[in-house]
């Protein structure tokens, strides 16, 4: 049983990485048999991996088969704005004084980011930070909304994933403001950070459209 679970996890992790690294490009069609041969695992493991990645928005159904969804610039812009609205509301609902344990959790998370941090760990840390902000609201629906937005944005954010990116310093300034009880400053910093992130991400994707299309990737305009 443990071997089967390990094989399923391997299939899921490997397939996710192929999609995120654009080795399986946006718009590319997949079959269970083709993925089975590509990964060298059982059909059951492939099917489980596809279902799980469908929940993450990394693959979708295409008739009787599967497809890597196109990169939709309009959807990405809308998701970024949606996440921004939720995170700002989370900070508005947060306690006037954030618990010391919560601040420590965020500080430890940000201290873990070093030049050698892997893309997978950067991706996870970025997701965890935004979920941390959502969690300050104490509202499970805000948390779920932010988690859903981060999941659907994962592939786009992967293209702009770097431990030296100044966004990590912005995260640290947000936490420092909350630690000092400066909620309005933290909200202003968060809004500026999310707005700049959205503009930079869309600009990067726009610049990459030609090269992505040259590789056969399907990119939908905003």
Coordinates of C-alpha atoms in Angstrom, one line a residue:
X1 CA 0.0 0.0 0.0
X2 CA 2.8 2.4 0.9
X3 CA 4.5 1.7 -2.4
X4 CA 1.3 2.6 -4.3
X5 CA 0.9 5.9 -2.3
X6 CA 4.5 6.8 -3.0
X7 CA 4.0 6.1 -6.7
X8 CA 0.9 8.2 -6.8
X9 CA 2.7 11.1 -5.1
X10 CA 5.7 10.8 -7.4
X11 CA 3.3 11.0 -10.4
X12 CA 1.6 14.0 -9.0
X13 CA 4.9 15.8 -8.2
X14 CA 6.5 15.0 -11.5
X15 CA 3.5 16.0 -13.6
X16 CA 3.1 19.2 -11.6
X17 CA 6.7 20.1 -12.3
X18 CA 6.4 19.4 -16.0
X19 CA 3.5 21.8 -16.2
X20 CA 5.1 24.5 -14.1
X21 CA 8.4 24.3 -16.0
X22 CA 6.4 24.6 -19.3
X23 CA 7.8 21.2 -20.5
X24 CA 4.1 20.5 -21.0
X25 CA 3.1 23.8 -22.5
X26 CA -0.2 25.7 -22.2
X27 CA -2.7 24.3 -24.6
X28 CA -0.9 20.9 -24.9
X29 CA -3.3 17.9 -25.0
X30 CA -2.6 14.9 -22.8
X31 CA -3.9 11.3 -22.7
X32 CA -3.7 9.0 -19.7
X33 CA -1.7 6.5 -21.8
X34 CA 0.7 9.2 -22.9
X35 CA 1.3 10.4 -19.3
X36 CA 1.7 6.8 -18.2
X37 CA 4.5 6.2 -20.7
X38 CA 6.1 9.6 -19.9
X39 CA 6.2 9.1 -16.2
X40 CA 6.6 5.3 -16.1
X41 CA 3.9 4.7 -13.5
X42 CA 0.6 2.9 -13.4
X43 CA -2.6 4.1 -15.0
X44 CA -4.2 4.4 -11.6
X45 CA -1.4 6.7 -10.4
X46 CA -1.7 8.8 -13.6
X47 CA -5.4 9.2 -13.2
X48 CA -5.1 10.2 -9.5
X49 CA -2.4 12.8 -10.4
X50 CA -4.5 14.3 -13.2
X51 CA -7.6 14.6 -10.9
X52 CA -5.4 16.3 -8.2
X53 CA -3.8 18.7 -10.6
X54 CA -7.2 19.5 -12.1
X55 CA -8.1 20.7 -8.6
X56 CA -5.0 23.0 -8.7
X57 CA -6.0 24.4 -12.1
X58 CA -2.9 22.9 -13.7
X59 CA -4.8 20.6 -16.1
X60 CA -8.4 20.5 -17.3
X61 CA -10.7 18.1 -19.1
X62 CA -10.6 18.2 -22.9
X63 CA -13.3 15.9 -24.3
X64 CA -12.3 12.4 -23.3
X65 CA -8.7 13.5 -22.6
X66 CA -6.9 16.2 -20.8
X67 CA -5.2 19.5 -21.6
X68 CA -2.8 22.0 -20.0
X69 CA -5.0 25.1 -19.8
X70 CA -3.9 28.2 -21.8
X71 CA -2.4 31.1 -19.9
X72 CA -5.3 33.5 -19.8
X73 CA -3.9 37.0 -19.1
X74 CA -7.4 38.4 -18.3
X75 CA -8.1 35.7 -15.8
X76 CA -4.7 36.3 -14.1
X77 CA -5.4 40.0 -13.8
X78 CA -8.9 39.3 -12.3
X79 CA -7.5 36.7 -9.9
X80 CA -4.8 39.1 -8.7
X81 CA -7.4 41.8 -8.0
X82 CA -9.7 39.3 -6.3
X83 CA -6.8 38.2 -4.0
X84 CA -6.0 41.8 -3.2
X85 CA -9.5 42.6 -2.2
X86 CA -9.6 39.6 0.2
X87 CA -6.2 40.2 1.7
X88 CA -6.9 43.9 2.4
X89 CA -10.3 42.9 4.0
X90 CA -8.4 40.3 6.1
X91 CA -6.1 43.0 7.5
X92 CA -9.1 45.2 8.2
X93 CA -10.7 42.4 10.2
X94 CA -7.5 41.4 12.0
X95 CA -7.1 42.2 15.7
X96 CA -5.6 45.6 16.5
X97 CA -2.7 43.8 18.2
X98 CA -1.5 40.7 16.4
X99 CA -0.6 37.8 18.7
X100 CA 3.2 37.4 19.2
X101 CA 3.0 33.7 18.1
X102 CA 1.4 34.8 14.8
X103 CA 4.1 37.4 14.2
X104 CA 6.8 34.8 15.0
X105 CA 5.3 32.4 12.5
X106 CA 5.6 35.0 9.7
X107 CA 9.1 36.1 10.7
X108 CA 10.3 32.5 10.7
X109 CA 8.7 31.9 7.4
X110 CA 10.5 34.9 5.8
X111 CA 13.8 34.1 7.5
X112 CA 13.8 30.7 5.7
X113 CA 14.2 32.5 2.3
X114 CA 17.8 32.4 1.3
X115 CA 19.6 32.6 -2.1
X116 CA 19.7 28.8 -2.3
X117 CA 16.0 28.3 -1.6
X118 CA 14.5 26.0 -4.3
X119 CA 11.7 27.1 -6.6
X120 CA 9.3 24.7 -4.9
X121 CA 10.1 26.1 -1.5
X122 CA 9.8 29.6 -2.7
X123 CA 6.4 28.8 -4.2
X124 CA 5.3 27.2 -1.0
X125 CA 6.6 30.1 1.2
X126 CA 4.9 32.7 -1.0
X127 CA 1.6 30.8 -0.7
X128 CA 2.0 30.4 3.0
X129 CA 2.6 34.1 3.6
X130 CA -0.5 35.2 1.8
X131 CA -2.5 32.5 3.6
X132 CA -1.0 33.8 6.9
X133 CA -2.4 37.3 6.0
X134 CA -5.8 35.8 5.2
X135 CA -5.8 33.8 8.5
X136 CA -5.5 37.0 10.5
X137 CA -9.1 37.7 9.6
X138 CA -10.4 34.7 11.4
X139 CA -12.8 34.2 8.5
X140 CA -12.6 30.8 6.9
X141 CA -14.2 32.0 3.6
X142 CA -11.6 34.7 3.2
X143 CA -8.9 32.0 3.8
X144 CA -10.5 29.7 1.2
X145 CA -10.8 32.5 -1.3
X146 CA -7.1 33.4 -1.0
X147 CA -6.1 29.8 -1.2
X148 CA -8.2 29.3 -4.3
X149 CA -6.7 32.4 -6.0
X150 CA -3.1 31.4 -5.1
X151 CA -3.7 27.9 -6.5
X152 CA -5.0 29.2 -9.8
X153 CA -2.2 31.8 -10.0
X154 CA 0.5 29.2 -9.2
X155 CA 1.6 28.6 -12.8
X156 CA 1.9 32.3 -13.6
X157 CA 3.7 33.1 -10.3
X158 CA 6.2 30.3 -11.0
X159 CA 7.5 32.3 -14.0
X160 CA 8.5 35.1 -11.6
X161 CA 9.9 33.1 -8.7
X162 CA 13.2 34.3 -7.3
X163 CA 14.6 34.5 -3.7
X164 CA 16.2 37.9 -4.4
X165 CA 13.0 39.4 -5.7
X166 CA 12.2 42.6 -3.7
X167 CA 8.8 41.3 -3.0
X168 CA 10.2 39.3 0.0
X169 CA 11.5 42.6 1.5
X170 CA 8.0 44.0 1.1
X171 CA 6.6 41.0 2.9
X172 CA 9.1 41.7 5.8
X173 CA 8.0 45.4 5.9
X174 CA 4.3 44.3 6.1
X175 CA 5.1 42.0 9.1
X176 CA 7.1 44.7 10.8
X177 CA 4.2 47.2 10.5
X178 CA 1.8 44.6 12.0
X179 CA 4.3 43.8 14.8
X180 CA 4.4 47.5 15.7
X181 CA 0.6 47.8 15.6
X182 CA 0.6 49.9 12.5
X183 CA -2.4 48.3 10.7
X184 CA -3.1 51.1 8.3
X185 CA 0.5 51.2 7.2
X186 CA 0.5 47.4 6.8
X187 CA -2.7 47.7 4.6
X188 CA -1.0 50.4 2.5
X189 CA 2.1 48.3 2.1
X190 CA 0.1 45.3 1.2
X191 CA -2.0 47.1 -1.4
X192 CA 1.2 48.6 -3.0
X193 CA 2.9 45.2 -3.0
X194 CA 0.0 43.3 -4.5
X195 CA -0.7 46.0 -7.1
X196 CA 3.0 46.1 -8.2
X197 CA 3.1 42.3 -8.2
X198 CA 0.1 42.2 -10.5
X199 CA 1.6 44.8 -12.9
X200 CA 5.0 43.1 -12.9
X201 CA 3.5 39.6 -13.5
X202 CA 1.3 40.7 -16.3
X203 CA 4.2 42.7 -17.9
X204 CA 6.5 39.6 -17.7
X205 CA 3.8 37.4 -19.3
X206 CA 3.2 39.9 -22.0
X207 CA 7.0 40.0 -22.8
X208 CA 7.1 36.2 -22.8
X209 CA 4.1 35.8 -25.1
X210 CA 6.1 35.6 -28.3
X211 CA 8.6 33.1 -26.9
X212 CA 5.8 31.0 -25.3
X213 CA 3.9 30.9 -28.5
X214 CA 7.1 30.0 -30.4
X215 CA 7.3 26.9 -28.1
X216 CA 3.7 26.0 -29.0
X217 CA 2.1 27.5 -25.8
X218 CA -1.4 28.9 -26.0
X219 CA -1.6 32.4 -24.4
X220 CA -4.9 34.2 -24.3
X221 CA -4.8 38.0 -24.5
X222 CA -6.1 40.2 -21.7

